[in-house]
Amino acid sequence: MSAPERAAAQAGPTLRPARTEATRHKLFAASMEIIGERGPHSVTVDEIAAAAGVSKGSVYYNFGSKSEMIGQLLRFGGDILLERLGRLADRPDPRQALAAMVGEALDFLDEYPSFAQLWVSEMWHSASEWRPILSRMRGEVIDLVRAAVTRIDPSGPDEDLDTLATAIFGATLALGRDRHSFHPERSRDACVRAVMRSVAHP
Amino acid sequence: MSAPERAAAQAGPTLRPARTEATRHKLFAASMEIIGERGPHSVTVDEIAAAAGVSKGSVYYNFGSKSEMIGQLLRFGGDILLERLGRLADRPDPRQALAAMVGEALDFLDEYPSFAQLWVSEMWHSASEWRPILSRMRGEVIDLVRAAVTRIDPSGPDEDLDTLATAIFGATLALGRDRHSFHPERSRDACVRAVMRSVAHP
Amino acid sequence: MSAPERAAAQAGPTLRPARTEATRHKLFAASMEIIGERGPHSVTVDEIAAAAGVSKGSVYYNFGSKSEMIGQLLRFGGDILLERLGRLADRPDPRQALAAMVGEALDFLDEYPSFAQLWVSEMWHSASEWRPILSRMRGEVIDLVRAAVTRIDPSGPDEDLDTLATAIFGATLALGRDRHSFHPERSRDACVRAVMRSVAHP
Amino acid sequence: MSAPERAAAQAGPTLRPARTEATRHKLFAASMEIIGERGPHSVTVDEIAAAAGVSKGSVYYNFGSKSEMIGQLLRFGGDILLERLGRLADRPDPRQALAAMVGEALDFLDEYPSFAQLWVSEMWHSASEWRPILSRMRGEVIDLVRAAVTRIDPSGPDEDLDTLATAIFGATLALGRDRHSFHPERSRDACVRAVMRSVAHP
DNA sequence: CATGAATGAGCATTCATTCAT
DNA sequence: AATGAATGAATGCTCATTCAT
């Protein structure tokens, strides 16, 4: 448990000192930037601290360890994505809801490419330190997709709906990363259309 | 350049290539096993050598560096996949050809889960040492898929075909990894069906 | 660039420089002791750190590399020699000035035998990592000697003065090392006299 | 004991197989070339073998170890120098004899710069593996010089003659290396003159 | 005689973590 | 709340040496 966590545990809903919050956010921003590009193992705590403009000691004071810092970073990013997708889930037209979610996901992958890269790298990695966090995120996202898919066509066995949701999830993730790495010219719409073909026939 | 490569570059009748080949294959097999599970950075050369039953020096004698060894491992795995997919590409019925390729890919991802994990992790990683190798593989696989998709429905702009091929690629990869990590009970057929939905309606 | 150098480059009020300085000097002293005896390649960083009573990591924290540490050690020693010789250069009697410099050099070679050995070994070594440092030192020492020689007898071409200065430099170096290795009984005065014979005749 | 040495020990004055002699000389030539430039510790047996165009095993077959190979190389070079200097020692005019020896030494240092470098580096090195060889060489050369000096001016104590001989030795060595490294334009004659100044005045 | 694949002890270097200030 | 000097276990890599062919 890092020092601020200890303090919070003792003091109840402390108004967190502004200085700590600022340091944490500088570290989030800097890590997000460089960890996605170079990978969590290739980036050193020194580099993160330098990029954030704080001392190395601050990382340990605020997060306790490098691993924990990355974990909180992932939670931070995952919450943003889930919040954004959740907002679109209850649109009246189910097909439009799914399309909106795919589009929103593409936007998110575009805005947080480093988070996206980290997710793809670690989610299926059996020995990843962040597997619990990432597989929970994967589960929640796929649940949202499956719900949308089910509203479009509730027939068929549950297993098939889950499989379809996973396929949509994978296609979206791949298109998002591909736009970043290989095809920046590819339009968001074209990607949404390609993904939506799997639920396209009325 | 590793010692065997230097020797090969000079041509001439390689005197004792059998021993070298044996060592290299033992290293390939052992690496494939453990690198995918724990990630290339978390696995040490000592562990690889021990798992292969050779000395650490042999790794360096044969490959020159850990990075180069993994690179050759990736080429090795990629060649297997491409060879397998290529064999299915010219089936008469284009829809059956694509379905066969998706199925074959799933089998491959099942047989070589470590290779699959490494691929997913590093392919879109901008600073990966193996990016050149992996992105070439990605390109060749997507080309195969696009050719199959084009045979099914040649209408529409090229860009859309490329995008669709990428979506199919991503969906298959995700389903393959998901079967390994989260849903071992999910059938190969269900996965193929889910992927094929994007080209299913005549 | 080592960490303290990075810090120094940014200026600002160095907070805890005393600790760093202490560590650096402990390392200088210990290295000077053992590197000259066994040669820079035969001495390990572990040994140096152990001899200095600091951790191996400290060597890297303070100098960045073994090579850089030795480089700074050489600069450190060279500055001492040059400072000592420079103080004697402007004695009124030129012959006495040169004799004093030769004697002082012999004293220095006696006090810092490891530095002397390193200098002799690496100065004329075309591929030495420390060639730039050592050849600059050689140049400055020879310049001092030539100035003294010129004051004794300004006639003759410049080239001859340079050559004579080099001969004096070499003779002194050899006598200094020889006293350490083979003839500890040989007196300082006898050495000075032998060197001074080349400028002895009025 | 290396294999040919074993053979020689058994068979008496064997006519050494031509193949062995050829291999040894190729190795001498190649080592002399690169060891002097890069230092004995920085040069690997692989490099030496490659430069000589023989296999690494041949080095061990012929010399038993890297250290022994360099030792024989040094003996080889030292014999050449001593033979050349010895031939000049009994010239009638003692001053001319010494000048001829200094000149001959400069020629030798010019022809075998790598040997010269190795000598300078290792001769005064207390822990050098080749110290015995090199200090014997140093002794024999200084004896020759002292004999010549004694013939010029036999007065004065023995110790002074020895010291003077060492000074001449050092001056010559330094001028020889300096010509190679820093002043290739400096003439052989100018160097001889500078060295001879210490015995120049009748 | 010669080769070159294999070895493993040894080494320079990295980096997450600690702690006195 | 923050700092940065110091640490040392861990790791990639080198290279002299061996030995089966």
mmCIF file of N, CA and C in Angstrom, chain D residues 122-187:
data_model
loop_
_atom_site.group_PDB
_atom_site.id
_atom_site.type_symbol
_atom_site.label_atom_id
_atom_site.label_comp_id
_atom_site.label_asym_id
_atom_site.label_seq_id
_atom_site.Cartn_x
_atom_site.Cartn_y
_atom_site.Cartn_z
ATOM 1 N N GLU D 122 53.327 -3.971 -21.709
ATOM 2 C CA GLU D 122 53.381 -5.084 -20.771
ATOM 3 C C GLU D 122 54.673 -5.174 -19.969
ATOM 4 N N MET D 123 55.715 -4.533 -20.455
ATOM 5 C CA MET D 123 57.025 -4.699 -19.834
ATOM 6 C C MET D 123 57.052 -4.288 -18.362
ATOM 7 N N TRP D 124 56.440 -3.156 -18.053
ATOM 8 C CA TRP D 124 56.478 -2.662 -16.677
ATOM 9 C C TRP D 124 55.227 -3.037 -15.890
ATOM 10 N N HIS D 125 54.440 -3.903 -16.500
ATOM 11 C CA HIS D 125 53.164 -4.272 -15.910
ATOM 12 C C HIS D 125 53.389 -5.401 -14.928
ATOM 13 N N SER D 126 53.232 -5.103 -13.645
ATOM 14 C CA SER D 126 53.663 -6.085 -12.649
ATOM 15 C C SER D 126 52.928 -7.409 -12.772
ATOM 16 N N ALA D 127 51.659 -7.378 -13.196
ATOM 17 C CA ALA D 127 50.893 -8.618 -13.233
ATOM 18 C C ALA D 127 50.784 -9.212 -14.623
ATOM 19 N N SER D 128 51.597 -8.739 -15.530
ATOM 20 C CA SER D 128 51.470 -9.240 -16.895
ATOM 21 C C SER D 128 51.891 -10.699 -16.997
ATOM 22 N N GLU D 129 51.151 -11.426 -17.810
ATOM 23 C CA GLU D 129 51.483 -12.839 -18.002
ATOM 24 C C GLU D 129 52.820 -12.988 -18.737
ATOM 25 N N TRP D 130 53.166 -11.960 -19.480
ATOM 26 C CA TRP D 130 54.370 -12.053 -20.310
ATOM 27 C C TRP D 130 55.541 -11.300 -19.710
ATOM 28 N N ARG D 131 55.393 -10.924 -18.447
ATOM 29 C CA ARG D 131 56.449 -10.159 -17.818
ATOM 30 C C ARG D 131 57.812 -10.845 -17.887
ATOM 31 N N PRO D 132 57.871 -12.129 -17.579
ATOM 32 C CA PRO D 132 59.188 -12.773 -17.630
ATOM 33 C C PRO D 132 59.871 -12.592 -18.981
ATOM 34 N N ILE D 133 59.127 -12.882 -20.040
ATOM 35 C CA ILE D 133 59.697 -12.749 -21.377
ATOM 36 C C ILE D 133 60.152 -11.326 -21.635
ATOM 37 N N LEU D 134 59.257 -10.401 -21.336
ATOM 38 C CA LEU D 134 59.539 -9.021 -21.722
ATOM 39 C C LEU D 134 60.620 -8.389 -20.862
ATOM 40 N N SER D 135 60.665 -8.757 -19.589
ATOM 41 C CA SER D 135 61.692 -8.115 -18.768
ATOM 42 C C SER D 135 63.072 -8.705 -19.098
ATOM 43 N N ARG D 136 63.090 -9.956 -19.504
ATOM 44 C CA ARG D 136 64.368 -10.493 -19.971
ATOM 45 C C ARG D 136 64.846 -9.733 -21.217
ATOM 46 N N MET D 137 63.927 -9.528 -22.141
ATOM 47 C CA MET D 137 64.270 -8.759 -23.338
ATOM 48 C C MET D 137 64.786 -7.374 -22.973
ATOM 49 N N ARG D 138 64.035 -6.720 -22.079
ATOM 50 C CA ARG D 138 64.465 -5.394 -21.626
ATOM 51 C C ARG D 138 65.883 -5.456 -21.067
ATOM 52 N N GLY D 139 66.157 -6.456 -20.244
ATOM 53 C CA GLY D 139 67.486 -6.589 -19.652
ATOM 54 C C GLY D 139 68.566 -6.758 -20.714
ATOM 55 N N GLU D 140 68.286 -7.602 -21.690
ATOM 56 C CA GLU D 140 69.316 -7.850 -22.702
ATOM 57 C C GLU D 140 69.567 -6.609 -23.552
ATOM 58 N N VAL D 141 68.488 -5.909 -23.884
ATOM 59 C CA VAL D 141 68.679 -4.697 -24.679
ATOM 60 C C VAL D 141 69.447 -3.654 -23.874
ATOM 61 N N ILE D 142 69.074 -3.479 -22.620
ATOM 62 C CA ILE D 142 69.763 -2.475 -21.808
ATOM 63 C C ILE D 142 71.224 -2.852 -21.601
ATOM 64 N N ASP D 143 71.491 -4.149 -21.487
ATOM 65 C CA ASP D 143 72.888 -4.575 -21.376
ATOM 66 C C ASP D 143 73.686 -4.161 -22.607
ATOM 67 N N LEU D 144 73.105 -4.378 -23.761
ATOM 68 C CA LEU D 144 73.780 -3.981 -24.996
ATOM 69 C C LEU D 144 74.058 -2.481 -25.003
ATOM 70 N N VAL D 145 73.029 -1.721 -24.614
ATOM 71 C CA VAL D 145 73.194 -0.270 -24.615
ATOM 72 C C VAL D 145 74.262 0.137 -23.597
ATOM 73 N N ARG D 146 74.204 -0.496 -22.428
ATOM 74 C CA ARG D 146 75.185 -0.105 -21.416
ATOM 75 C C ARG D 146 76.610 -0.418 -21.863
ATOM 76 N N ALA D 147 76.768 -1.539 -22.548
ATOM 77 C CA ALA D 147 78.099 -1.882 -23.051
ATOM 78 C C ALA D 147 78.587 -0.800 -24.006
ATOM 79 N N ALA D 148 77.711 -0.372 -24.886
ATOM 80 C CA ALA D 148 78.091 0.677 -25.842
ATOM 81 C C ALA D 148 78.410 1.966 -25.106
ATOM 82 N N VAL D 149 77.587 2.319 -24.152
ATOM 83 C CA VAL D 149 77.809 3.546 -23.394
ATOM 84 C C VAL D 149 79.129 3.466 -22.621
ATOM 85 N N THR D 150 79.383 2.320 -22.073
ATOM 86 C CA THR D 150 80.614 2.138 -21.298
ATOM 87 C C THR D 150 81.842 2.341 -22.175
ATOM 88 N N ARG D 151 81.725 1.828 -23.397
ATOM 89 C CA ARG D 151 82.858 2.005 -24.307
ATOM 90 C C ARG D 151 83.072 3.480 -24.635
ATOM 91 N N ILE D 152 82.020 4.257 -24.629
ATOM 92 C CA ILE D 152 82.159 5.685 -24.920
ATOM 93 C C ILE D 152 82.808 6.404 -23.748
ATOM 94 N N ASP D 153 82.331 6.116 -22.567
ATOM 95 C CA ASP D 153 82.865 6.816 -21.393
ATOM 96 C C ASP D 153 82.830 5.890 -20.178
ATOM 97 N N PRO D 154 83.901 5.178 -19.939
ATOM 98 C CA PRO D 154 83.905 4.147 -18.903
ATOM 99 C C PRO D 154 83.985 4.712 -17.492
ATOM 100 N N SER D 155 84.199 6.027 -17.375
ATOM 101 C CA SER D 155 84.291 6.599 -16.035
ATOM 102 C C SER D 155 82.910 6.632 -15.381
ATOM 103 N N GLY D 156 82.913 6.879 -14.124
ATOM 104 C CA GLY D 156 81.653 6.976 -13.398
ATOM 105 C C GLY D 156 81.203 5.634 -12.855
ATOM 106 N N PRO D 157 80.351 5.662 -11.839
ATOM 107 C CA PRO D 157 79.909 4.416 -11.203
ATOM 108 C C PRO D 157 79.002 3.597 -12.123
ATOM 109 N N ASP D 158 78.997 2.297 -11.892
ATOM 110 C CA ASP D 158 78.168 1.387 -12.676
ATOM 111 C C ASP D 158 76.702 1.803 -12.660
ATOM 112 N N GLU D 159 76.269 2.201 -11.506
ATOM 113 C CA GLU D 159 74.848 2.543 -11.392
ATOM 114 C C GLU D 159 74.479 3.634 -12.386
ATOM 115 N N ASP D 160 75.383 4.614 -12.530
ATOM 116 C CA ASP D 160 75.077 5.697 -13.460
ATOM 117 C C ASP D 160 75.017 5.219 -14.901
ATOM 118 N N LEU D 161 75.895 4.274 -15.219
ATOM 119 C CA LEU D 161 75.873 3.745 -16.585
ATOM 120 C C LEU D 161 74.549 3.023 -16.849
ATOM 121 N N ASP D 162 74.106 2.259 -15.887
ATOM 122 C CA ASP D 162 72.845 1.550 -16.021
ATOM 123 C C ASP D 162 71.685 2.535 -16.180
ATOM 124 N N THR D 163 71.732 3.562 -15.372
ATOM 125 C CA THR D 163 70.662 4.555 -15.441
ATOM 126 C C THR D 163 70.663 5.256 -16.798
ATOM 127 N N LEU D 164 71.842 5.598 -17.249
ATOM 128 C CA LEU D 164 71.930 6.249 -18.556
ATOM 129 C C LEU D 164 71.425 5.323 -19.660
ATOM 130 N N ALA D 165 71.800 4.058 -19.581
ATOM 131 C CA ALA D 165 71.337 3.107 -20.589
ATOM 132 C C ALA D 165 69.815 3.018 -20.582
ATOM 133 N N THR D 166 69.239 3.041 -19.405
ATOM 134 C CA THR D 166 67.777 2.978 -19.318
ATOM 135 C C THR D 166 67.141 4.232 -19.910
ATOM 136 N N ALA D 167 67.773 5.372 -19.647
ATOM 137 C CA ALA D 167 67.247 6.609 -20.218
ATOM 138 C C ALA D 167 67.284 6.556 -21.744
ATOM 139 N N ILE D 168 68.384 6.050 -22.282
ATOM 140 C CA ILE D 168 68.500 5.945 -23.744
ATOM 141 C C ILE D 168 67.457 4.968 -24.284
ATOM 142 N N PHE D 169 67.307 3.871 -23.583
ATOM 143 C CA PHE D 169 66.293 2.877 -23.944
ATOM 144 C C PHE D 169 64.896 3.517 -23.981
ATOM 145 N N GLY D 170 64.563 4.225 -22.916
ATOM 146 C CA GLY D 170 63.238 4.845 -22.848
ATOM 147 C C GLY D 170 63.044 5.915 -23.900
ATOM 148 N N ALA D 171 64.071 6.723 -24.110
ATOM 149 C CA ALA D 171 63.958 7.786 -25.106
ATOM 150 C C ALA D 171 63.732 7.196 -26.492
ATOM 151 N N THR D 172 64.462 6.140 -26.794
ATOM 152 C CA THR D 172 64.326 5.518 -28.114
ATOM 153 C C THR D 172 62.942 4.906 -28.288
ATOM 154 N N LEU D 173 62.507 4.204 -27.267
ATOM 155 C CA LEU D 173 61.174 3.578 -27.323
ATOM 156 C C LEU D 173 60.093 4.645 -27.524
ATOM 157 N N ALA D 174 60.178 5.706 -26.755
ATOM 158 C CA ALA D 174 59.169 6.758 -26.855
ATOM 159 C C ALA D 174 59.192 7.407 -28.238
ATOM 160 N N LEU D 175 60.384 7.676 -28.739
ATOM 161 C CA LEU D 175 60.465 8.304 -30.065
ATOM 162 C C LEU D 175 59.940 7.365 -31.139
ATOM 163 N N GLY D 176 60.217 6.085 -30.987
ATOM 164 C CA GLY D 176 59.723 5.125 -31.972
ATOM 165 C C GLY D 176 58.206 5.053 -31.972
ATOM 166 N N ARG D 177 57.622 4.930 -30.786
ATOM 167 C CA ARG D 177 56.157 4.888 -30.717
ATOM 168 C C ARG D 177 55.551 6.215 -31.160
ATOM 169 N N ASP D 178 56.187 7.298 -30.794
ATOM 170 C CA ASP D 178 55.667 8.611 -31.140
ATOM 171 C C ASP D 178 55.662 8.838 -32.647
ATOM 172 N N ARG D 179 56.701 8.330 -33.298
ATOM 173 C CA ARG D 179 56.722 8.452 -34.749
ATOM 174 C C ARG D 179 55.543 7.712 -35.357
ATOM 175 N N HIS D 180 55.231 6.580 -34.757
ATOM 176 C CA HIS D 180 54.114 5.795 -35.292
ATOM 177 C C HIS D 180 52.771 6.483 -35.040
ATOM 178 N N SER D 181 52.613 7.026 -33.842
ATOM 179 C CA SER D 181 51.285 7.495 -33.440
ATOM 180 C C SER D 181 51.038 8.970 -33.707
ATOM 181 N N PHE D 182 52.057 9.780 -33.493
ATOM 182 C CA PHE D 182 51.785 11.219 -33.534
ATOM 183 C C PHE D 182 52.634 11.990 -34.533
ATOM 184 N N HIS D 183 53.839 11.511 -34.820
ATOM 185 C CA HIS D 183 54.719 12.285 -35.696
ATOM 186 C C HIS D 183 55.350 11.429 -36.783
ATOM 187 N N PRO D 184 54.555 10.924 -37.699
ATOM 188 C CA PRO D 184 55.123 10.105 -38.768
ATOM 189 C C PRO D 184 56.107 10.885 -39.638
ATOM 190 N N GLU D 185 56.010 12.207 -39.588
ATOM 191 C CA GLU D 185 56.895 12.993 -40.440
ATOM 192 C C GLU D 185 58.294 13.154 -39.846
ATOM 193 N N ARG D 186 58.406 12.848 -38.575
ATOM 194 C CA ARG D 186 59.706 13.075 -37.910
ATOM 195 C C ARG D 186 60.760 12.093 -38.456
ATOM 196 N N SER D 187 61.930 12.626 -38.780
ATOM 197 C CA SER D 187 62.934 11.780 -39.450
ATOM 198 C C SER D 187 63.665 10.892 -38.453
#
